[in-house]
mmCIF file of C-alpha atoms in Angstrom:
data_model
loop_
_atom_site.group_PDB
_atom_site.id
_atom_site.type_symbol
_atom_site.label_atom_id
_atom_site.label_comp_id
_atom_site.label_asym_id
_atom_site.label_seq_id
_atom_site.Cartn_x
_atom_site.Cartn_y
_atom_site.Cartn_z
ATOM 1 C CA MET A 1 0.000 0.000 0.000
ATOM 2 C CA ALA A 2 2.811 2.338 0.935
ATOM 3 C CA GLN A 3 4.297 1.829 -2.508
ATOM 4 C CA PHE A 4 1.047 2.976 -4.109
ATOM 5 C CA PHE A 5 1.051 6.082 -1.966
ATOM 6 C CA ASP A 6 4.737 6.699 -2.770
ATOM 7 C CA GLY A 7 3.972 6.360 -6.464
ATOM 8 C CA ASP A 8 1.058 8.771 -6.170
ATOM 9 C CA ILE A 9 3.179 11.291 -4.325
ATOM 10 C CA ARG A 10 5.997 10.922 -6.865
ATOM 11 C CA SER A 11 3.685 11.373 -9.846
ATOM 12 C CA ALA A 12 2.023 14.308 -8.078
ATOM 13 C CA GLY A 13 5.509 15.802 -7.611
ATOM 14 C CA ASP A 14 6.281 15.256 -11.310
ATOM 15 C CA ASN A 15 3.003 16.933 -12.258
ATOM 16 C CA VAL A 16 3.866 19.937 -10.121
ATOM 17 C CA MET A 17 7.306 20.118 -11.778
ATOM 18 C CA ASN A 18 5.703 19.842 -15.217
ATOM 19 C CA SER A 19 3.242 22.632 -14.453
ATOM 20 C CA LEU A 20 6.055 25.013 -13.453
ATOM 21 C CA SER A 21 7.555 27.429 -15.946
ATOM 22 C CA PRO A 22 11.081 26.502 -17.166
ATOM 23 C CA ILE A 23 12.626 29.039 -14.805
ATOM 24 C CA GLN A 24 10.608 27.897 -11.803
ATOM 25 C CA ALA A 25 11.407 24.248 -12.560
ATOM 26 C CA PHE A 26 15.108 25.118 -12.875
ATOM 27 C CA LEU A 27 15.087 26.980 -9.547
ATOM 28 C CA ALA A 28 13.288 24.109 -7.813
ATOM 29 C CA GLN A 29 15.912 21.705 -9.145
ATOM 30 C CA LEU A 30 18.778 24.014 -8.159
ATOM 31 C CA ARG A 31 17.366 24.344 -4.627
ATOM 32 C CA LYS A 32 17.266 20.545 -4.424
ATOM 33 C CA GLU A 33 20.816 20.090 -5.700
ATOM 34 C CA LEU A 34 22.582 22.707 -3.567
ATOM 35 C CA ARG A 35 24.472 21.172 -0.652
ATOM 36 C CA ILE A 36 25.383 24.361 1.185
ATOM 37 C CA ARG A 37 24.063 26.174 4.249
ATOM 38 C CA PRO A 38 20.345 26.999 3.783
ATOM 39 C CA PRO A 39 20.726 30.829 4.029
ATOM 40 C CA LEU A 40 23.463 30.733 1.402
ATOM 41 C CA ALA A 41 21.395 28.394 -0.785
ATOM 42 C CA GLU A 42 18.466 30.830 -0.632
ATOM 43 C CA ARG A 43 20.756 33.644 -1.695
ATOM 44 C CA VAL A 44 22.096 31.612 -4.629
ATOM 45 C CA VAL A 45 18.565 30.748 -5.743
ATOM 46 C CA ALA A 46 17.460 34.403 -5.463
ATOM 47 C CA GLU A 47 20.442 35.522 -7.554
ATOM 48 C CA ALA A 48 19.786 32.834 -10.162
ATOM 49 C CA GLU A 49 16.121 33.846 -10.331
ATOM 50 C CA ASP A 50 16.984 37.494 -10.897
ATOM 51 C CA HIS A 51 19.513 36.523 -13.565
ATOM 52 C CA LEU A 52 17.129 34.190 -15.405
ATOM 53 C CA LEU A 53 14.249 36.673 -15.334
ATOM 54 C CA GLU A 54 16.536 39.374 -16.681
ATOM 55 C CA THR A 55 17.778 37.120 -19.506
ATOM 56 C CA ALA A 56 14.219 36.022 -20.365
ATOM 57 C CA LYS A 57 13.082 39.652 -20.433
ATOM 58 C CA GLU A 58 15.866 40.549 -22.826
ATOM 59 C CA LEU A 59 15.053 37.570 -25.049
ATOM 60 C CA ARG A 60 11.343 38.471 -25.140
ATOM 61 C CA GLU A 61 12.331 41.890 -26.381
ATOM 62 C CA ARG A 62 13.888 40.047 -29.337
ATOM 63 C CA ASN A 63 10.430 38.628 -30.136
ATOM 64 C CA LEU A 64 10.821 35.215 -28.525
ATOM 65 C CA SER A 65 7.700 33.759 -26.920
ATOM 66 C CA PHE A 66 7.453 33.543 -23.133
ATOM 67 C CA GLU A 67 8.193 29.787 -23.137
ATOM 68 C CA GLU A 68 11.028 30.081 -25.630
ATOM 69 C CA ALA A 69 12.626 32.972 -23.764
ATOM 70 C CA GLU A 70 12.533 31.140 -20.449
ATOM 71 C CA GLY A 71 13.819 27.917 -22.033
ATOM 72 C CA GLU A 72 16.720 29.764 -23.676
ATOM 73 C CA ALA A 73 17.555 31.640 -20.453
ATOM 74 C CA VAL A 74 17.734 28.344 -18.573
ATOM 75 C CA ALA A 75 19.858 26.732 -21.313
ATOM 76 C CA ARG A 76 22.350 29.610 -21.178
ATOM 77 C CA PHE A 77 22.644 29.400 -17.420
ATOM 78 C CA GLY A 78 23.995 25.825 -17.284
ATOM 79 C CA THR A 79 22.680 22.758 -15.501
ATOM 80 C CA PRO A 80 21.619 22.947 -11.837
ATOM 81 C CA GLU A 81 23.833 19.936 -11.124
ATOM 82 C CA ASN A 82 26.996 21.638 -12.381
ATOM 83 C CA ILE A 83 26.255 24.905 -10.595
ATOM 84 C CA ALA A 84 25.493 23.111 -7.344
ATOM 85 C CA LYS A 85 28.694 21.112 -7.758
ATOM 86 C CA SER A 86 30.757 24.293 -8.202
ATOM 87 C CA PHE A 87 29.291 25.731 -5.012
ATOM 88 C CA GLY A 88 29.986 22.462 -3.230
ATOM 89 C CA SER A 89 33.656 22.477 -4.159
ATOM 90 C CA ALA A 90 34.030 26.178 -3.329
ATOM 91 C CA GLN A 91 32.593 25.498 0.136
ATOM 92 C CA ASN A 92 34.686 22.398 0.628
ATOM 93 C CA THR A 93 37.990 24.284 0.422
ATOM 94 C CA TRP A 94 37.068 26.282 3.505
ATOM 95 C CA GLU A 95 35.584 23.282 5.285
ATOM 96 C CA ALA A 96 38.637 21.155 4.541
ATOM 97 C CA THR A 97 40.887 23.764 6.178
ATOM 98 C CA MET A 98 38.597 24.078 9.178
ATOM 99 C CA THR A 99 38.380 20.298 9.512
ATOM 100 C CA LEU A 100 42.161 20.004 9.479
ATOM 101 C CA VAL A 101 42.467 22.689 12.189
ATOM 102 C CA LEU A 102 39.794 20.904 14.210
ATOM 103 C CA ARG A 103 41.442 17.544 13.771
ATOM 104 C CA ILE A 104 44.794 18.819 14.967
ATOM 105 C CA SER A 105 43.272 20.745 17.927
ATOM 106 C CA VAL A 106 41.095 17.884 19.102
ATOM 107 C CA THR A 107 43.857 15.323 18.660
ATOM 108 C CA PHE A 108 46.191 17.498 20.718
ATOM 109 C CA LEU A 109 43.552 17.916 23.442
ATOM 110 C CA ALA A 110 42.756 14.196 23.440
ATOM 111 C CA LEU A 111 46.442 13.322 23.847
ATOM 112 C CA PHE A 112 46.919 16.002 26.510
ATOM 113 C CA THR A 113 43.961 14.941 28.660
ATOM 114 C CA SER A 114 44.780 11.259 28.292
ATOM 115 C CA LEU A 115 48.397 11.869 29.358
ATOM 116 C CA ILE A 116 47.371 13.976 32.352
ATOM 117 C CA CYS A 117 44.893 11.274 33.395
ATOM 118 C CA LEU A 118 47.519 8.567 33.077
ATOM 119 C CA LEU A 119 49.968 10.597 35.162
ATOM 120 C CA SER A 120 47.293 11.340 37.751
ATOM 121 C CA VAL A 121 46.401 7.640 38.106
ATOM 122 C CA ALA A 122 50.079 6.627 38.269
ATOM 123 C CA HIS A 123 50.734 9.315 40.896
ATOM 124 C CA THR A 124 47.793 8.135 43.023
ATOM 125 C CA ILE A 125 48.876 4.489 42.856
ATOM 126 C CA GLY A 126 52.499 5.426 43.529
ATOM 127 C CA GLU A 127 51.802 7.447 46.652
ATOM 128 C CA GLY A 128 49.175 5.085 48.011
ATOM 129 C CA GLU A 129 47.865 7.811 50.277
ATOM 130 C CA VAL A 130 44.272 7.637 49.130
ATOM 131 C CA GLY A 131 41.665 4.978 49.743
ATOM 132 C CA THR A 132 40.815 2.096 47.406
ATOM 133 C CA GLU A 133 37.496 3.705 46.436
ATOM 134 C CA SER A 134 39.221 6.868 45.324
ATOM 135 C CA MET A 135 41.818 4.874 43.395
ATOM 136 C CA ILE A 136 39.092 2.896 41.596
ATOM 137 C CA LEU A 137 37.246 6.110 40.839
ATOM 138 C CA ARG A 138 40.358 7.753 39.413
ATOM 139 C CA GLY A 139 41.141 4.588 37.477
ATOM 140 C CA ILE A 140 37.677 4.570 35.893
ATOM 141 C CA LEU A 141 37.906 8.272 35.142
ATOM 142 C CA GLY A 142 41.314 7.850 33.547
ATOM 143 C CA THR A 143 40.135 4.885 31.465
ATOM 144 C CA VAL A 144 37.041 6.749 30.252
ATOM 145 C CA VAL A 145 39.111 9.747 29.215
ATOM 146 C CA ILE A 146 41.707 7.596 27.458
ATOM 147 C CA VAL A 147 38.997 5.591 25.630
ATOM 148 C CA MET A 148 37.332 8.841 24.557
ATOM 149 C CA GLY A 149 40.703 10.105 23.377
ATOM 150 C CA VAL A 150 41.196 6.969 21.273
ATOM 151 C CA ILE A 151 37.661 7.251 19.847
ATOM 152 C CA THR A 152 38.244 10.939 19.080
ATOM 153 C CA ILE A 153 41.446 10.266 17.201
ATOM 154 C CA GLN A 154 39.957 7.303 15.378
ATOM 155 C CA TYR A 155 36.844 9.270 14.448
ATOM 156 C CA LEU A 156 38.725 12.365 13.328
ATOM 157 C CA TRP A 157 41.370 10.662 11.236
ATOM 158 C CA ARG A 158 39.553 7.637 9.860
ATOM 159 C CA ARG A 159 38.469 8.315 6.325
ATOM 160 C CA GLY A 160 34.948 7.363 5.374
ATOM 161 C CA SER A 161 33.524 7.169 8.898
ATOM 162 C CA GLN A 162 30.026 7.600 7.557
ATOM 163 C CA ASP A 163 28.076 5.458 9.989
ATOM 164 C CA PRO A 164 25.340 7.570 11.669
ATOM 165 C CA THR A 165 25.409 5.352 14.794
ATOM 166 C CA PHE A 166 29.105 6.109 15.195
ATOM 167 C CA PHE A 167 28.337 9.825 14.992
ATOM 168 C CA ARG A 168 25.657 9.479 17.664
ATOM 169 C CA ILE A 169 28.132 7.726 19.965
ATOM 170 C CA VAL A 170 30.698 10.453 19.338
ATOM 171 C CA ARG A 171 28.114 13.143 20.058
ATOM 172 C CA LEU A 172 27.038 11.425 23.259
ATOM 173 C CA GLY A 173 30.686 11.051 24.251
ATOM 174 C CA SER A 174 31.252 14.761 23.552
ATOM 175 C CA VAL A 175 28.449 15.739 25.919
ATOM 176 C CA GLY A 176 29.998 13.380 28.481
ATOM 177 C CA LEU A 177 33.408 15.024 28.074
ATOM 178 C CA VAL A 178 32.018 18.526 28.520
ATOM 179 C CA THR A 179 30.127 17.451 31.643
ATOM 180 C CA LEU A 180 33.143 15.603 33.029
ATOM 181 C CA GLY A 181 35.399 18.603 32.357
ATOM 182 C CA LEU A 182 33.007 20.968 34.114
ATOM 183 C CA VAL A 183 32.672 18.640 37.119
ATOM 184 C CA ILE A 184 36.467 18.360 37.404
ATOM 185 C CA ILE A 185 36.884 22.154 37.283
ATOM 186 C CA VAL A 186 34.146 22.819 39.831
ATOM 187 C CA ASP A 187 35.482 20.092 42.157
ATOM 188 C CA ALA A 188 39.086 21.330 41.884
ATOM 189 C CA VAL A 189 37.999 24.890 42.680
ATOM 190 C CA ARG A 190 35.842 23.674 45.607
ATOM 191 C CA VAL A 191 38.716 21.646 47.099
ATOM 192 C CA ALA A 192 41.181 24.508 46.539
ATOM 193 C CA ARG A 193 38.927 26.923 48.417
ATOM 194 C CA ILE A 194 38.889 24.614 51.413
ATOM 195 C CA THR A 195 42.539 23.525 51.437
ATOM 196 C CA GLY A 196 44.092 26.570 49.780
ATOM 197 C CA ASP A 197 46.010 24.195 47.487
ATOM 198 C CA TRP A 198 45.299 25.139 43.872
ATOM 199 C CA GLU A 199 46.011 22.187 41.625
ATOM 200 C CA TYR A 200 46.219 24.028 38.331
ATOM 201 C CA TYR A 201 47.016 20.975 36.255
ATOM 202 C CA ILE A 202 43.647 19.455 37.230
ATOM 203 C CA ILE A 203 41.829 22.674 36.281
ATOM 204 C CA MET A 204 43.740 22.699 33.003
ATOM 205 C CA MET A 205 42.783 19.103 32.369
ATOM 206 C CA GLY A 206 39.117 19.952 33.000
ATOM 207 C CA MET A 207 39.333 22.875 30.617
ATOM 208 C CA ALA A 208 41.004 20.700 27.983
ATOM 209 C CA LEU A 209 38.196 18.142 28.352
ATOM 210 C CA VAL A 210 35.552 20.841 27.913
ATOM 211 C CA CYS A 211 37.324 22.175 24.799
ATOM 212 C CA GLN A 212 37.777 18.703 23.342
ATOM 213 C CA GLY A 213 34.108 17.874 23.912
ATOM 214 C CA MET A 214 32.908 21.164 22.449
ATOM 215 C CA LEU A 215 35.093 20.854 19.364
ATOM 216 C CA MET A 216 33.881 17.305 18.837
ATOM 217 C CA LEU A 217 30.288 18.415 19.242
ATOM 218 C CA TRP A 218 30.759 21.068 16.606
ATOM 219 C CA SER A 219 32.758 18.865 14.268
ATOM 220 C CA PRO A 220 30.191 16.057 13.792
ATOM 221 C CA TRP A 221 27.554 18.721 13.217
ATOM 222 C CA LYS A 222 29.563 19.902 10.213
ATOM 223 C CA GLN A 223 30.143 16.411 8.897
ATOM 224 C CA THR A 224 27.134 14.339 9.873
ATOM 225 C CA PRO A 225 26.365 12.103 6.918
ATOM 226 C CA ARG A 226 22.907 12.093 5.429
ATOM 227 C CA GLU A 227 20.895 9.221 6.778
ATOM 228 C CA ALA A 228 19.381 6.960 4.174
ATOM 229 C CA MET B 1 36.356 30.752 -26.786
ATOM 230 C CA ARG B 2 36.951 27.461 -24.994
ATOM 231 C CA GLY B 3 35.843 27.345 -21.380
ATOM 232 C CA GLN B 4 39.147 25.832 -20.199
ATOM 233 C CA PHE B 5 41.094 28.877 -21.390
ATOM 234 C CA LEU B 6 38.810 31.144 -19.436
ATOM 235 C CA LYS B 7 38.524 29.045 -16.311
ATOM 236 C CA GLY B 8 41.896 30.025 -14.876
ATOM 237 C CA HIS B 9 41.300 33.706 -15.562
ATOM 238 C CA LEU B 10 37.660 34.032 -14.603
ATOM 239 C CA ASP B 11 38.312 35.590 -11.189
ATOM 240 C CA PHE B 12 40.628 38.185 -12.701
ATOM 241 C CA LEU B 13 38.089 39.003 -15.434
ATOM 242 C CA ILE B 14 35.258 39.375 -12.917
ATOM 243 C CA LEU B 15 37.330 41.730 -10.781
ATOM 244 C CA SER B 16 38.117 43.744 -13.859
ATOM 245 C CA ALA B 17 34.462 43.939 -14.936
ATOM 246 C CA ALA B 18 33.335 45.132 -11.504
ATOM 247 C CA GLU B 19 36.219 47.565 -11.097
ATOM 248 C CA SER B 20 34.562 50.854 -11.859
ATOM 249 C CA GLN B 21 30.931 50.273 -10.874
ATOM 250 C CA GLN B 22 28.608 48.132 -8.772
ATOM 251 C CA LEU B 23 27.214 45.331 -10.905
ATOM 252 C CA HIS B 24 24.950 42.309 -10.471
ATOM 253 C CA GLY B 25 25.810 38.883 -11.914
ATOM 254 C CA TYR B 26 23.888 39.350 -15.156
ATOM 255 C CA ALA B 27 25.503 42.733 -15.787
ATOM 256 C CA ILE B 28 28.975 41.281 -15.135
ATOM 257 C CA ILE B 29 28.366 38.567 -17.758
ATOM 258 C CA GLU B 30 27.125 41.237 -20.181
ATOM 259 C CA GLU B 31 30.162 43.400 -19.467
ATOM 260 C CA LEU B 32 32.528 40.480 -20.138
ATOM 261 C CA ARG B 33 30.688 39.651 -23.360
ATOM 262 C CA LYS B 34 30.743 43.268 -24.493
ATOM 263 C CA ARG B 35 34.409 43.895 -23.670
ATOM 264 C CA SER B 36 35.512 40.644 -25.343
ATOM 265 C CA GLY B 37 33.461 41.317 -28.457
ATOM 266 C CA GLY B 38 31.338 38.242 -27.748
ATOM 267 C CA ALA B 39 34.354 35.912 -27.413
ATOM 268 C CA PHE B 40 33.774 35.178 -23.722
ATOM 269 C CA ASP B 41 30.536 33.271 -23.759
ATOM 270 C CA LEU B 42 30.475 31.159 -20.618
ATOM 271 C CA PRO B 43 27.531 29.192 -19.205
ATOM 272 C CA GLU B 44 26.101 32.124 -17.268
ATOM 273 C CA GLY B 45 25.579 30.262 -14.018
ATOM 274 C CA THR B 46 29.317 29.613 -13.633
ATOM 275 C CA ILE B 47 29.852 33.210 -12.597
ATOM 276 C CA TYR B 48 27.989 32.862 -9.286
ATOM 277 C CA PRO B 49 30.273 30.342 -7.572
ATOM 278 C CA ALA B 50 33.171 32.604 -8.637
ATOM 279 C CA LEU B 51 31.448 35.711 -7.245
ATOM 280 C CA HIS B 52 30.824 33.997 -3.920
ATOM 281 C CA ARG B 53 34.408 32.745 -3.807
ATOM 282 C CA LEU B 54 35.750 36.255 -4.444
ATOM 283 C CA GLU B 55 33.490 37.660 -1.773
ATOM 284 C CA ARG B 56 34.720 35.105 0.737
ATOM 285 C CA ALA B 57 38.260 36.138 -0.153
ATOM 286 C CA LYS B 58 37.185 39.735 0.614
ATOM 287 C CA LEU B 59 38.030 40.869 -2.905
ATOM 288 C CA LEU B 60 34.380 41.724 -3.579
ATOM 289 C CA ALA B 61 31.670 43.046 -1.301
ATOM 290 C CA SER B 62 27.978 42.671 -2.014
ATOM 291 C CA ARG B 63 24.591 43.922 -0.864
ATOM 292 C CA TRP B 64 20.957 43.484 -1.817
ATOM 293 C CA SER B 65 19.297 46.150 -3.887
ATOM 294 C CA GLU B 66 15.769 46.464 -5.207
ATOM 295 C CA TYR B 67 15.014 46.348 -8.920
ATOM 296 C CA ALA B 68 11.579 46.081 -10.590
ATOM 297 C CA GLY B 69 10.097 44.671 -7.395
ATOM 298 C CA ARG B 70 12.649 41.935 -6.971
ATOM 299 C CA ARG B 71 15.828 41.587 -4.949
ATOM 300 C CA ARG B 72 19.117 41.910 -6.733
ATOM 301 C CA ARG B 73 22.590 41.255 -5.358
ATOM 302 C CA VAL B 74 25.129 43.837 -6.485
ATOM 303 C CA TYR B 75 28.887 43.457 -6.183
ATOM 304 C CA ARG B 76 31.654 46.001 -5.878
ATOM 305 C CA LEU B 77 35.405 45.712 -5.614
ATOM 306 C CA THR B 78 36.916 46.110 -2.166
ATOM 307 C CA ARG B 79 40.170 47.905 -1.507
ATOM 308 C CA ARG B 80 41.921 44.559 -1.373
ATOM 309 C CA GLY B 81 40.284 43.642 -4.692
ATOM 310 C CA HIS B 82 41.579 46.840 -6.295
ATOM 311 C CA ARG B 83 45.092 46.118 -5.057
ATOM 312 C CA LEU B 84 45.054 42.536 -6.322
ATOM 313 C CA LEU B 85 43.611 43.572 -9.674
ATOM 314 C CA ALA B 86 46.354 46.153 -10.191
ATOM 315 C CA ARG B 87 49.000 43.576 -9.341
ATOM 316 C CA GLN B 88 47.476 40.921 -11.597
ATOM 317 C CA ARG B 89 47.169 43.410 -14.419
ATOM 318 C CA ASN B 90 50.906 44.121 -14.269
ATOM 319 C CA GLU B 91 51.741 40.429 -14.088
ATOM 320 C CA TRP B 92 49.461 39.716 -17.042
ATOM 321 C CA ARG B 93 51.140 42.424 -19.141
ATOM 322 C CA SER B 94 54.591 40.934 -18.525
ATOM 323 C CA PHE B 95 53.284 37.425 -19.114
ATOM 324 C CA SER B 96 51.472 38.225 -22.357
ATOM 325 C CA THR B 97 54.464 40.180 -23.671
ATOM 326 C CA ALA B 98 56.699 37.192 -22.977
ATOM 327 C CA ILE B 99 54.251 34.716 -24.564
ATOM 328 C CA SER B 100 53.840 36.913 -27.618
ATOM 329 C CA ALA B 101 57.610 37.172 -27.962
ATOM 330 C CA VAL B 102 57.970 33.394 -27.772
ATOM 331 C CA LEU B 103 55.156 32.758 -30.231
ATOM 332 C CA GLY B 104 56.466 35.419 -32.559
ATOM 333 C CA THR B 105 53.234 37.351 -32.653
ATOM 334 C CA THR B 106 54.632 40.749 -31.752
#
């Protein structure tokens, strides 16, 4: 039954496209093909519309019919696919640079936080001055951070990581990192106020976690693959 | 004229067309056609990705204007665009002189 409905909707869509003027049909197709930010896409479509209407007007002044003028204007403009592709590649240059910057920043932060966590756990075990519970807690914390670091690096540098589930996990992990970072900062400040001993490396680690999480949150948003 | 020849010079040509006045995309295409005596006849839509690219590079600035009841985006050269155009113009003169000398067309 669903197939029948799909077919009806598709043929209804085709009818709508057929009833549009050549310029309107071209603009609808261009809007569909553009893979850029919606405000920019709207601007491109508005500019194309103005251009096509201007060309058609000029052609009508040379005694072409309305249909002929619009058809010729569209033909001169090029195909929506090619234009959309050109915009895509122009955008990608900027995005590629930003992605590289992000990759390097997040990788650095992931390595930094993981190293600090490792050192913190090793220090705790070495001194043996804290209770087992605290050691387990620090161990878990360190493991989580290191695992997230590994996931971050794998996600950022693995080509073709197009699985939406993977992106969801990364996003969830990013929220976790931000939360964890904030908790660490707040706790370090709270303890420092009581004891007067400011452990700056812990605050720095918390800040690095927050930054790593926020960059990861932003990064998947830019690259989330289209779900089928 | 073949599109490939123009492709590498399109940005430079656009900057040159928009040098002395604010123009919209259609008028830039017309200006290029007019100045080249009809030799530069590109698919008209190809100019828009180039315009947006030049604007991102801060060589062009644009704003909406109103014409016959519809919105129209007009472009003008920025100071940086003027500087680059002047530099490219000089480079082009040296280059074309050298090419002409090699080809024996001078």
